[in-house]
Coordinates of C-alpha atoms and ligand atoms in Angstrom, one line a residue:
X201 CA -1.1 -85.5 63.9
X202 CA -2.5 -85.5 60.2
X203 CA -0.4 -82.8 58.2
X204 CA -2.8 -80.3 58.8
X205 CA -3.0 -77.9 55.5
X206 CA -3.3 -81.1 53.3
X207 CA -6.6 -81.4 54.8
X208 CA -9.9 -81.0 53.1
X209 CA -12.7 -78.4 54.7
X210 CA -14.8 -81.2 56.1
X211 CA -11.8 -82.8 56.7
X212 CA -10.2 -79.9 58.9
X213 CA -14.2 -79.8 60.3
X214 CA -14.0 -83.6 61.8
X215 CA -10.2 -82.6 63.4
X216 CA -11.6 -79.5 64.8
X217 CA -14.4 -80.8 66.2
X218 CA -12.7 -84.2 67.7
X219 CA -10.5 -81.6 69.6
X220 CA -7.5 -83.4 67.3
X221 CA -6.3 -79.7 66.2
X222 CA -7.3 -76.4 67.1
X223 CA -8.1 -73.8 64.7
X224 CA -4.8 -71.7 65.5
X225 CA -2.3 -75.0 64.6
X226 CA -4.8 -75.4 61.1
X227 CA -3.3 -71.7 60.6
X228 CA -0.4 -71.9 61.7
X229 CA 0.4 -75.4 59.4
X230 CA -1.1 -73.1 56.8
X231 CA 1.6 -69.8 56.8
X232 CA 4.2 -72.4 57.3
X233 CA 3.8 -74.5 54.3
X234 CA 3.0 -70.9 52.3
X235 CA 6.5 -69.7 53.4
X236 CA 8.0 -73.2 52.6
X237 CA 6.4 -73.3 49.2
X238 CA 5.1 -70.1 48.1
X239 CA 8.5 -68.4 47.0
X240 CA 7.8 -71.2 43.9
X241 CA 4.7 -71.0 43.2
X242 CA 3.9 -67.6 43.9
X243 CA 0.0 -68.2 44.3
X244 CA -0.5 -65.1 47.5
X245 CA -0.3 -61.1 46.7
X246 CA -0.6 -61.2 50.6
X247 CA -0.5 -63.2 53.8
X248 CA -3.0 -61.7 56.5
X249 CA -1.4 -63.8 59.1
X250 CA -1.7 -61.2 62.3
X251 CA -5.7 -61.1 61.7
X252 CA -5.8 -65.0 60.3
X253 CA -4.5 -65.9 63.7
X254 CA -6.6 -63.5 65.7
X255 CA -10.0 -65.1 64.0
X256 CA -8.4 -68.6 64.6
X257 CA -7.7 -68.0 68.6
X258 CA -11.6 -66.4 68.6
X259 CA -12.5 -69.5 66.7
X260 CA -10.8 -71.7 69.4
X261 CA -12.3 -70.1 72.1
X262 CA -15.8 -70.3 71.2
X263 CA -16.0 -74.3 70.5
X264 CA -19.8 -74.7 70.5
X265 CA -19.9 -72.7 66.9
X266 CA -18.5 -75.9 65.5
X267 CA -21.5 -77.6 66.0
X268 CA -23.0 -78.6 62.8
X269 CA -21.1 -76.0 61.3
X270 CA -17.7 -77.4 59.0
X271 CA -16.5 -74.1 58.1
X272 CA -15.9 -73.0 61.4
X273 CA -12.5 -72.1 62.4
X274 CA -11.5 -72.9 58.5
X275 CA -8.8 -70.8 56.8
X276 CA -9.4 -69.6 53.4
X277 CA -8.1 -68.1 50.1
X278 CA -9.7 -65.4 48.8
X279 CA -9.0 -64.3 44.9
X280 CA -8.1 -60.3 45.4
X281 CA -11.3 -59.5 43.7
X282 CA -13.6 -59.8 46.7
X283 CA -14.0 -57.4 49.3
X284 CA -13.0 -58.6 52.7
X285 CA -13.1 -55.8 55.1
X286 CA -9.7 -54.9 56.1
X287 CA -7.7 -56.1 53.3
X288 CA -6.4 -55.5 50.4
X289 CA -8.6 -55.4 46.8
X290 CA -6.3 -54.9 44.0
X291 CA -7.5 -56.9 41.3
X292 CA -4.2 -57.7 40.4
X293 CA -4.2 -54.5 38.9
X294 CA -1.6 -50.8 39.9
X295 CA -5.1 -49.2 39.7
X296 CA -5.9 -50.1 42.8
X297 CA -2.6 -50.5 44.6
X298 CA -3.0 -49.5 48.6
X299 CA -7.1 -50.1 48.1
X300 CA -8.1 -51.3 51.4
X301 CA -11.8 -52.8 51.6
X302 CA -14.3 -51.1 53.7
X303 CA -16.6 -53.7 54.0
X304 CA -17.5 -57.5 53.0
X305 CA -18.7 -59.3 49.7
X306 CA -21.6 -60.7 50.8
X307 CA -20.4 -64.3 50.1
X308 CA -17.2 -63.3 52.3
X309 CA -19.6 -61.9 55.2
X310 CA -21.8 -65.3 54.8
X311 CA -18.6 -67.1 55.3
X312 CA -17.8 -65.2 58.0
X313 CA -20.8 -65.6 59.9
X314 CA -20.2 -69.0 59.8
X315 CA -16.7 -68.8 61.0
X316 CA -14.5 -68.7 58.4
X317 CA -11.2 -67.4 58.5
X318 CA -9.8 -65.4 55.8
X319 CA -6.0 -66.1 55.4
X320 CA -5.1 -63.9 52.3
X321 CA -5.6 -62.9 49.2
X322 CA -4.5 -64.9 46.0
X323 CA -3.3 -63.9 42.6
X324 CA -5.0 -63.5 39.4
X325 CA -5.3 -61.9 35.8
X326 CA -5.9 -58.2 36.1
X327 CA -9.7 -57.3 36.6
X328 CA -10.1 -61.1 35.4
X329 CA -9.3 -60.8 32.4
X330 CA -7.5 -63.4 30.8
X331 CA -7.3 -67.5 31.1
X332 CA -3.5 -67.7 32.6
X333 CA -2.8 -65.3 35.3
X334 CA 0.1 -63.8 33.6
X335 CA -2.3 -60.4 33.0
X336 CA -1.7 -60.3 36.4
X337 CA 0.1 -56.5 37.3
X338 CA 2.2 -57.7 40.4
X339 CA 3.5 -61.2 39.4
X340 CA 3.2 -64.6 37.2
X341 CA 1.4 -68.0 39.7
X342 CA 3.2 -71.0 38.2
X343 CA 1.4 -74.5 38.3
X344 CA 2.3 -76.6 41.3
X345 CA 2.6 -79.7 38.7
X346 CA 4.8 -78.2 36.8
X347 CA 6.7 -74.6 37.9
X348 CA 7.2 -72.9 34.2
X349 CA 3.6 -73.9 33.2
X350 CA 0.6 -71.5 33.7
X351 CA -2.0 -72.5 36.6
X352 CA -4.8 -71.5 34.4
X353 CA -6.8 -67.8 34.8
X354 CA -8.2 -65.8 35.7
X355 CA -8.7 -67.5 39.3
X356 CA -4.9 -69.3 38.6
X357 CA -3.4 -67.8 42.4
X358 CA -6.9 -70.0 44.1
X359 CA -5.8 -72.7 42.1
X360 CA -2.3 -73.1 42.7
X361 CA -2.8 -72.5 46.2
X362 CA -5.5 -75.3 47.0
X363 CA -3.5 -77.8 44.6
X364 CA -0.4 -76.5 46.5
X365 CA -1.5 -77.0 49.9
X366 CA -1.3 -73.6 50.7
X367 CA -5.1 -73.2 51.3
X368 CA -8.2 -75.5 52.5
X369 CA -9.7 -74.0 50.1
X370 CA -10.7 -71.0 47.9
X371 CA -12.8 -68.7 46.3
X372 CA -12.6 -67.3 42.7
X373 CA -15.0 -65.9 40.1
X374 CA -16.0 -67.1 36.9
X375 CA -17.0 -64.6 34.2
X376 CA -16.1 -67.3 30.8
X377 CA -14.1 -70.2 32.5
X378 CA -12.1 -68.3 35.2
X379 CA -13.2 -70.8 38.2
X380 CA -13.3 -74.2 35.9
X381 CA -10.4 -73.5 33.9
X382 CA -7.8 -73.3 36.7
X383 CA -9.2 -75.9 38.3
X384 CA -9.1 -78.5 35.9
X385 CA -5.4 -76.4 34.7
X386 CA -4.5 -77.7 38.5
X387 CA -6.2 -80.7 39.6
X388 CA -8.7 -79.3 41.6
X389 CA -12.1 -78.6 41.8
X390 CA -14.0 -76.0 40.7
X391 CA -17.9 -74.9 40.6
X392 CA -19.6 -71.9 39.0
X393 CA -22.7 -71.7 39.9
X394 CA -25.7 -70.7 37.9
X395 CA -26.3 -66.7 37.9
X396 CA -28.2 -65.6 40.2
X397 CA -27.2 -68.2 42.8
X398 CA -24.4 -66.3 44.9
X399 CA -24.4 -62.6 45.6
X400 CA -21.8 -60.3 43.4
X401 CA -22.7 -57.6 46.1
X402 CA -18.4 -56.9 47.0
X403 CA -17.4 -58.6 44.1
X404 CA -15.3 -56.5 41.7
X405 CA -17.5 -56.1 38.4
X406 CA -16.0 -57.5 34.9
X407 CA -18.8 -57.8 32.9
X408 CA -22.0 -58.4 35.6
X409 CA -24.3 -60.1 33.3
X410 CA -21.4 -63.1 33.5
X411 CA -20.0 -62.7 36.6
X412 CA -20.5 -65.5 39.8
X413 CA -18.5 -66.3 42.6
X414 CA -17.9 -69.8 43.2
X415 CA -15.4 -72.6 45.3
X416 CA -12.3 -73.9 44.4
X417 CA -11.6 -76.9 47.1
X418 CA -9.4 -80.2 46.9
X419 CA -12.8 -82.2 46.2
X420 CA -16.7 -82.1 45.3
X421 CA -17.9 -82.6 49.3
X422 CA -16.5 -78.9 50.3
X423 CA -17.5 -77.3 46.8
X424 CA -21.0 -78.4 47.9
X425 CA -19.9 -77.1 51.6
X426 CA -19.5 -73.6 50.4
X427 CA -22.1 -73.4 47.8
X428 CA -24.5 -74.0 50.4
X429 CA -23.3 -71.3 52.6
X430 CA -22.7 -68.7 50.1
X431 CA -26.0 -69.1 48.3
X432 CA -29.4 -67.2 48.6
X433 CA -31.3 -64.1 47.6
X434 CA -29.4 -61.1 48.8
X435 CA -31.3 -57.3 48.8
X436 CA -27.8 -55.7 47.7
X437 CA -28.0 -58.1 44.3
X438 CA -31.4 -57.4 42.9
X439 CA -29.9 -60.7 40.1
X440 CA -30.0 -63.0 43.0
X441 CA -32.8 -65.2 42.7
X442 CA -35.4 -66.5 45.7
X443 CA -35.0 -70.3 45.4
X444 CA -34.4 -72.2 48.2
X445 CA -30.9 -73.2 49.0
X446 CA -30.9 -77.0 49.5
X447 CA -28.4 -78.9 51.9
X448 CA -25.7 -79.6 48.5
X449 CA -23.9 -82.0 50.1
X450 CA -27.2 -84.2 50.4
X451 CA -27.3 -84.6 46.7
X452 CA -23.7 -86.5 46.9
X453 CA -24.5 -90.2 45.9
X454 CA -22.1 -92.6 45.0
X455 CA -23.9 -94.0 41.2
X456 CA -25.2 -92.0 38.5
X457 CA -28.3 -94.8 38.5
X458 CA -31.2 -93.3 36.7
X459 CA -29.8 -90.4 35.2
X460 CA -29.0 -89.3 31.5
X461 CA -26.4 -87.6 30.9
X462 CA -25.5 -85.6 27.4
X463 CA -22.5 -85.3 25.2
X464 CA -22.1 -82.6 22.6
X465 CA -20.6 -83.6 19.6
X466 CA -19.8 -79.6 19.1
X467 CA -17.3 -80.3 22.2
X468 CA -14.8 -82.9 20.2
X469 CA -13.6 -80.8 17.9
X470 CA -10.5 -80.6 15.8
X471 CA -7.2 -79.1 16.8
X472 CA -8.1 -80.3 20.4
X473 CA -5.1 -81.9 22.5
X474 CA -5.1 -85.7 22.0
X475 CA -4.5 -86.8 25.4
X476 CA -7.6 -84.7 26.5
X477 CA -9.8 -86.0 24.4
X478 CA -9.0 -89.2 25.0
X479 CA -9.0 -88.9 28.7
X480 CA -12.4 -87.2 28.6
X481 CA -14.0 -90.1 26.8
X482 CA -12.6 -92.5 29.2
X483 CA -14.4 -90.4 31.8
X484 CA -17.5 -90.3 30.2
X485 CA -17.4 -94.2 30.0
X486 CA -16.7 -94.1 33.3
X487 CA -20.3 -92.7 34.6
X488 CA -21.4 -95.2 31.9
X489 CA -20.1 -97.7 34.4
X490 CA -21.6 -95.7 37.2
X491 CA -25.1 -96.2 36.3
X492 CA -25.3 -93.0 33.4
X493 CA -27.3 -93.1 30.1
X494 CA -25.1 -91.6 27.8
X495 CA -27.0 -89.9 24.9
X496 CA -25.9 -87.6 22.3
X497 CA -27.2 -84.1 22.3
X498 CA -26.1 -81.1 20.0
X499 CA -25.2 -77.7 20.9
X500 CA -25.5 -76.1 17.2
X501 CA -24.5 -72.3 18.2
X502 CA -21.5 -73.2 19.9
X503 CA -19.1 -72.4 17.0
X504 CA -20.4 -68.4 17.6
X505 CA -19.4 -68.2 21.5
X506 CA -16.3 -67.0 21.7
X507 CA -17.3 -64.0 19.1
X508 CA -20.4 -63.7 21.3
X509 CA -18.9 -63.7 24.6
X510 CA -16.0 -61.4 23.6
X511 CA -18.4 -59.0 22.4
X512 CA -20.4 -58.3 25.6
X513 CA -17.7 -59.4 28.1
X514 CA -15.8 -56.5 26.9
X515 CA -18.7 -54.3 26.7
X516 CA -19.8 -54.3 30.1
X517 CA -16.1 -54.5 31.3
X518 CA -15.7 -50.7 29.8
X519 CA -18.9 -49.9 31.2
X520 CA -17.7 -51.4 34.7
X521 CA -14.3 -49.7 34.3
X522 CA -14.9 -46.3 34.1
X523 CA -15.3 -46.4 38.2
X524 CA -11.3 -46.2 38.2
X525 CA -10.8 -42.4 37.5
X526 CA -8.2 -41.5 40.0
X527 CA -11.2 -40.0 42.2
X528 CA -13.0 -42.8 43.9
X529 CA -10.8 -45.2 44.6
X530 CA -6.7 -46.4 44.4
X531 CA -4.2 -44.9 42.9
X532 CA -3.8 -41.5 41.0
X533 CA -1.6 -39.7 38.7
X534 CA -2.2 -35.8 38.8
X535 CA -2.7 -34.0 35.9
X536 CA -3.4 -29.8 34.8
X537 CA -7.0 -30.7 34.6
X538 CA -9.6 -33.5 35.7
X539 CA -10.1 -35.0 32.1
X540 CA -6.0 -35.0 31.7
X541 CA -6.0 -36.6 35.6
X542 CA -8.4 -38.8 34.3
X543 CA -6.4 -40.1 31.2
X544 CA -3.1 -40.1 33.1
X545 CA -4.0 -42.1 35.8
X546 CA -5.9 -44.5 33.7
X547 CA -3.0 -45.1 31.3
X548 CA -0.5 -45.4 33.9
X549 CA -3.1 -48.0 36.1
X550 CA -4.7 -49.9 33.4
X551 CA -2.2 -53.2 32.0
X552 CA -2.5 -53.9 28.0
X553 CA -5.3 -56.7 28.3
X554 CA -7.6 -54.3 30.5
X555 CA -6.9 -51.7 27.9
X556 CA -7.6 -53.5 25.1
X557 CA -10.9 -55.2 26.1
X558 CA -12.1 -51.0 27.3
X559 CA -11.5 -50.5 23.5
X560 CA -13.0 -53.3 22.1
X561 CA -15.7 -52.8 24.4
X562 CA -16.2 -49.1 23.7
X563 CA -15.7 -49.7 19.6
X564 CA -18.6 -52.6 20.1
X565 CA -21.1 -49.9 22.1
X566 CA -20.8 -46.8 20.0
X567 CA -23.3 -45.8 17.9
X568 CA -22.9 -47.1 14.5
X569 CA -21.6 -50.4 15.7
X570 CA -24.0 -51.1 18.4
X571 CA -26.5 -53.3 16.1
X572 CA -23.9 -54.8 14.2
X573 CA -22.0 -55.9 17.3
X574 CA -23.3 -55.4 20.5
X575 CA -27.0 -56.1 19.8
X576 CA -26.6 -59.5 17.5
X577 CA -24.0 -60.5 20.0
X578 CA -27.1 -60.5 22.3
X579 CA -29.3 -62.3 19.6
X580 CA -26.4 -64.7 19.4
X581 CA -26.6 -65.0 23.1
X582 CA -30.4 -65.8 23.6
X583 CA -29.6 -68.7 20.9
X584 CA -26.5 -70.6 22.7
X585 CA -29.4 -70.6 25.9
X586 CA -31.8 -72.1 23.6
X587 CA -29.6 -74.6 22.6
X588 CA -29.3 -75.5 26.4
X589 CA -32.8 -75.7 26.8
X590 CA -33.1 -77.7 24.2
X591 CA -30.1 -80.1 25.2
X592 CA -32.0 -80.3 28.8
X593 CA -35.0 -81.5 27.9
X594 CA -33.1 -85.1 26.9
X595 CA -31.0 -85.0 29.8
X596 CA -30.1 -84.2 33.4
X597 CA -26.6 -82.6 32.8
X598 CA -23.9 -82.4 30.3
X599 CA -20.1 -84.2 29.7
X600 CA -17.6 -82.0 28.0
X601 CA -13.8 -81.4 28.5
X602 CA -12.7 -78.1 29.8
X603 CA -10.6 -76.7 27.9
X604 CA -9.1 -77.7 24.3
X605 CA -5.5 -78.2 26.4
X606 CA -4.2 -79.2 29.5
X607 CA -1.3 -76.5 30.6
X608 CA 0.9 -74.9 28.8
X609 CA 4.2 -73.1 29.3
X610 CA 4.8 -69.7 30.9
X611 CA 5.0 -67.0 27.7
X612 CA 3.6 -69.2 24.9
X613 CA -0.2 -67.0 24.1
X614 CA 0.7 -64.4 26.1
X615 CA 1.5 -62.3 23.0
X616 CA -1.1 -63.6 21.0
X617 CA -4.4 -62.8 22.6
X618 CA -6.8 -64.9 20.0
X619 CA -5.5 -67.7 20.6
X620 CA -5.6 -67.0 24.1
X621 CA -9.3 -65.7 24.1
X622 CA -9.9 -69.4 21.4
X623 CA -8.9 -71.7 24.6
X624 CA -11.9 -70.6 26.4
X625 CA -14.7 -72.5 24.0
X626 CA -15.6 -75.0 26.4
X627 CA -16.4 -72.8 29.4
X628 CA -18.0 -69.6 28.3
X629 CA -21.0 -71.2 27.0
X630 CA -22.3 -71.8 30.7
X631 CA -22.0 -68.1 31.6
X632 CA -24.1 -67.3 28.7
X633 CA -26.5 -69.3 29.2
X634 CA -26.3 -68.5 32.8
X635 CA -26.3 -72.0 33.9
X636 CA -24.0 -74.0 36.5
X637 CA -20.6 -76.1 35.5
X638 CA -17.8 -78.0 37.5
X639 CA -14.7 -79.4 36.9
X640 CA -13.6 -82.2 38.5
X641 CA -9.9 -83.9 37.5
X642 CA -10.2 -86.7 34.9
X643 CA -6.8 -88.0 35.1
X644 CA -3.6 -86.6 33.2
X645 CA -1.6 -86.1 29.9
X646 CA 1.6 -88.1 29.0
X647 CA 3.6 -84.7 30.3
X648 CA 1.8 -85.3 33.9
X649 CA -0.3 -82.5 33.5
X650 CA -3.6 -82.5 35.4
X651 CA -7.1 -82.6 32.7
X652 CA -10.7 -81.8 34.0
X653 CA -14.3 -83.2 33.1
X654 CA -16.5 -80.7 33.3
X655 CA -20.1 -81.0 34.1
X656 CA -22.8 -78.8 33.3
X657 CA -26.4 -78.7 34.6
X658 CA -29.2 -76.6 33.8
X659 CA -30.0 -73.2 35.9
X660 CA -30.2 -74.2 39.9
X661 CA -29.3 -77.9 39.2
X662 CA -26.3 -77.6 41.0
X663 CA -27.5 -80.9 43.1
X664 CA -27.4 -82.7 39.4
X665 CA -23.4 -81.4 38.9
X666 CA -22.4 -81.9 42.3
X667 CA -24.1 -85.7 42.3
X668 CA -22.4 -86.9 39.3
X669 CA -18.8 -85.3 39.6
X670 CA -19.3 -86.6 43.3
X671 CA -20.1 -90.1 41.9
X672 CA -17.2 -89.7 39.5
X673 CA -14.7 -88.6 41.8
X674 CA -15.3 -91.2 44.5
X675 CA -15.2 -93.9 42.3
X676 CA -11.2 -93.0 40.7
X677 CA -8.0 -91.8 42.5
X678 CA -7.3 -88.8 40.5
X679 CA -7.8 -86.9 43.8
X680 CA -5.1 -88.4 45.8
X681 CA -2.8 -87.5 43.3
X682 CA -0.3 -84.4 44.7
X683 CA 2.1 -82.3 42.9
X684 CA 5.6 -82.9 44.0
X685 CA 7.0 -79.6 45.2
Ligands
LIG764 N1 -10.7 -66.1 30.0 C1 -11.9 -65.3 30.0 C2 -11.6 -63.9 29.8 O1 -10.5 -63.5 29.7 C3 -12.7 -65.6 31.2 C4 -12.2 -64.8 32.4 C5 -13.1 -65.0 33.6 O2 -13.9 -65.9 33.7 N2 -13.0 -64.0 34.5 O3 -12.5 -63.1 29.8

């Protein structure tokens, strides 16, 4: 028998179905190679084996759901920001320590209906904020391809577990990079789709105007697997949007014949890591070879993003934070009156990256500092979507790297939160424009470190994104390419 957890979704699907495994062994492979390999890599908060197993045997015995249907019976990762019913939510933060969900994100309970198992929850940067995972309050994931590097953030626990083994695949959120950066950070990939395209109903708010929910998987075929099944207007997200959800996975061709694809000049820039530009421009000769038009397109605002995008991330996230008050949910610290409980249990629950975006955030909103800040950040906003606009007009999707680096060690930004915030240029363009992105893995630096292409397509062309990284993918071998752990 194949080894089971190295298997991709519609991988694990054809097994299933051929009556080659059953849905409990899939599981059971899973928990053993997360208890061979997980003391290293530390990618789980927790293991929901007893109830993984129970959905698996249910799974098992009800064979005629597998019809037509490749997540049935599939074991997945879920980042500990999504409500699953019965588990866990911390957010990788104290504040919600002992938070069990009472109900499902509505991407979890569309899974679900379609069989889905939900193996555990995976690590990330507190409230998802930050690009490395080491925000995180209960421990620091390490890279599968290299143990003192970072896996990326804020999604780095989905990452390191699908690059690890130790999940089919997963889900994580992307707010300014957090699903494309860990990808590419781990040789995986990773798709954020336009906003309004998956439901946030469940999904723990950072800043909501941002936020998606999105796939992490070992290749582009099960990203399109659970785009399609998450996807769709949902009544509890009034920003979902009514367009019809195609079948992705029919989109996946093998030549980029036909289509013209951009490159951004704005996206080479200085101070970027050699080996990742290089290896990005091979890659983009690559879909040259494929069939691509390459033409040049300019992205003129991009220089303003970060400012932009720090501005109203952290203006929403204090609006969204103010839900944790000791009262409502997780954990409190009692004080002699509410507003003292308040404070107390805020400053005891909150990390120093959480507390310093609820300041910045609160500084940018407050009257006085509201048009300077807030309100050009918006202006700023509406002109990086232009620019997209624009950019589309000449083409069907967009090349760029990224992120300026490929991994880097454990503790190196940690204490410097610019240059942390500076490494996420490349990817939180897309959320403010609102439009979709993947990452697909490029190839690697000298140090053996995994680098990502990422592609971005204008709002609901996922079927664009998921066609060329497809095309890309299928024609290289960076896929086959496993850490050694
Ligand atoms: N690194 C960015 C931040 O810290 C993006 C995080 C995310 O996408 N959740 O805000």
């Amino acid at each position: 028998m194949p080894d089971l957890h190295k298997q991709t979704i519609h991988e694990a699907a054809e097994l299933l179905a051929q009556g080659k495994c059953s849905s409990e062994e899939l599981v059971r492979d899973l928990l053993a190679s997360i208890e061979a390999i997980d003391p290293k890599v530390q990618a789980y908060l927790t293991v929901d084996a007893e109830s993984a197993l129970a959905q698996a045997r249910e799974a098992d015995r009800n064979r005629k759901g597998l019809a037509g249907n490749p997540l049935f019976g599939v074991p997945l990762a879920i980042k500990d920001v999504l409500n699953v019913e019965g588990q866990p939510c911390t957010c990788g933060s104290k504040i919600l320590q002992g938070y069990t969900s009472p109900y499902d994100a509505t991407a979890i309970a569309k899974l679900r209906a379609r069989g889905a198992i939900f193996l555990g929850r995976v690590n990330m940067d507190e409230f998802a904020m930050g690009s490395s995972t080491e925000n995180s309050a209960y421990k620091v994931t390490r890279n599968p391809w290299k143990l003192d590097h970072v896996p990326g953030g804020s999604s780095g626990g989905s990452a390191a577990a699908v690059a690890a083994d130790m999940a089919i695949a997963a889900l994580g959120t992307d707010t300014g990079g957090s699903i494309r950066q860990p990808a590419s950070f781990c040789g995986c990939v990773g798709l954020k789709p336009t906003y309004g395209r998956v439901s946030r109903f469940g999904l723990t708010a950072y800043a909501s105007s941002l936020d998606q929910v999105g796939p992490i998987t070992k290749d582009v075929r099960d990203a399109a697997i659970l785009l399609g099944a998450m996807a769709g207007r949902d009544p509890m997200d009034s920003t979902t949007v009514d367009v019809p959800v195609p079948d992705y996975t029919a989109a996946l061709q093998t030549d980029l014949k036909g289509m013209r694809l951009g490159l951004p000049k704005e996206y080479f820039v200085k101070g970027m890591d050699g080996d990742v530009e290089k290896t990005v421009r091979a890659a983009v000769d690559h879909c040259r070879g494929l069939g691509a038009e390459i033409v040049d397109v300019s992205l003129p605002n991009t220089p303003y993003a970060i400012a932009t995008y720090y501005v109203i991330a952290t203006a929403e996230a204090s609006a969204n934070l103010a839900r944790f008050d000791g009262v409502r949910y997780g954990a409190r610290v009692d004080g002699e009156d509410p507003i003292d409980m308040y404070g107390r249990t805020r400053a005891a629950g909150f990390g120093t990256e959480v507390k310093r975006r609820i300041i910045l955030g609160t500084y940018v909103l407050s009257s006085g500092y509201y048009d300077a800040y807030y309100l050009r950040a918006q202006k700023v906003r509406t002109l990086i979507r232009n620019d997209f606009q624009a950019a589309f007009k000449t083409c069907d999707a967009i090349l760029t790297p990224v992120s300026p680096t490929a991994a880097y060690p454990i503790g190196k930004n940690a204490d410097d939160p610019l240059q942390m915030y500076l490494g996420d240029i490349f990817t939180v363009t897309a959320n403010l424009a609102g439009i979709c992105g993947i990452s697909v893995p490029c190839g690697f630096t000298g140090g053996r470190l995994p680098i990502g292409l990422q592609v971005l397509g204008p709002a609901f062309g996922e079927e664009k994104i998921l066609r060329v990284a497809h095309a890309y993918e299928q024609s290289t071998e960076w896929r086959k390419a496993k850490p050694e752990l």
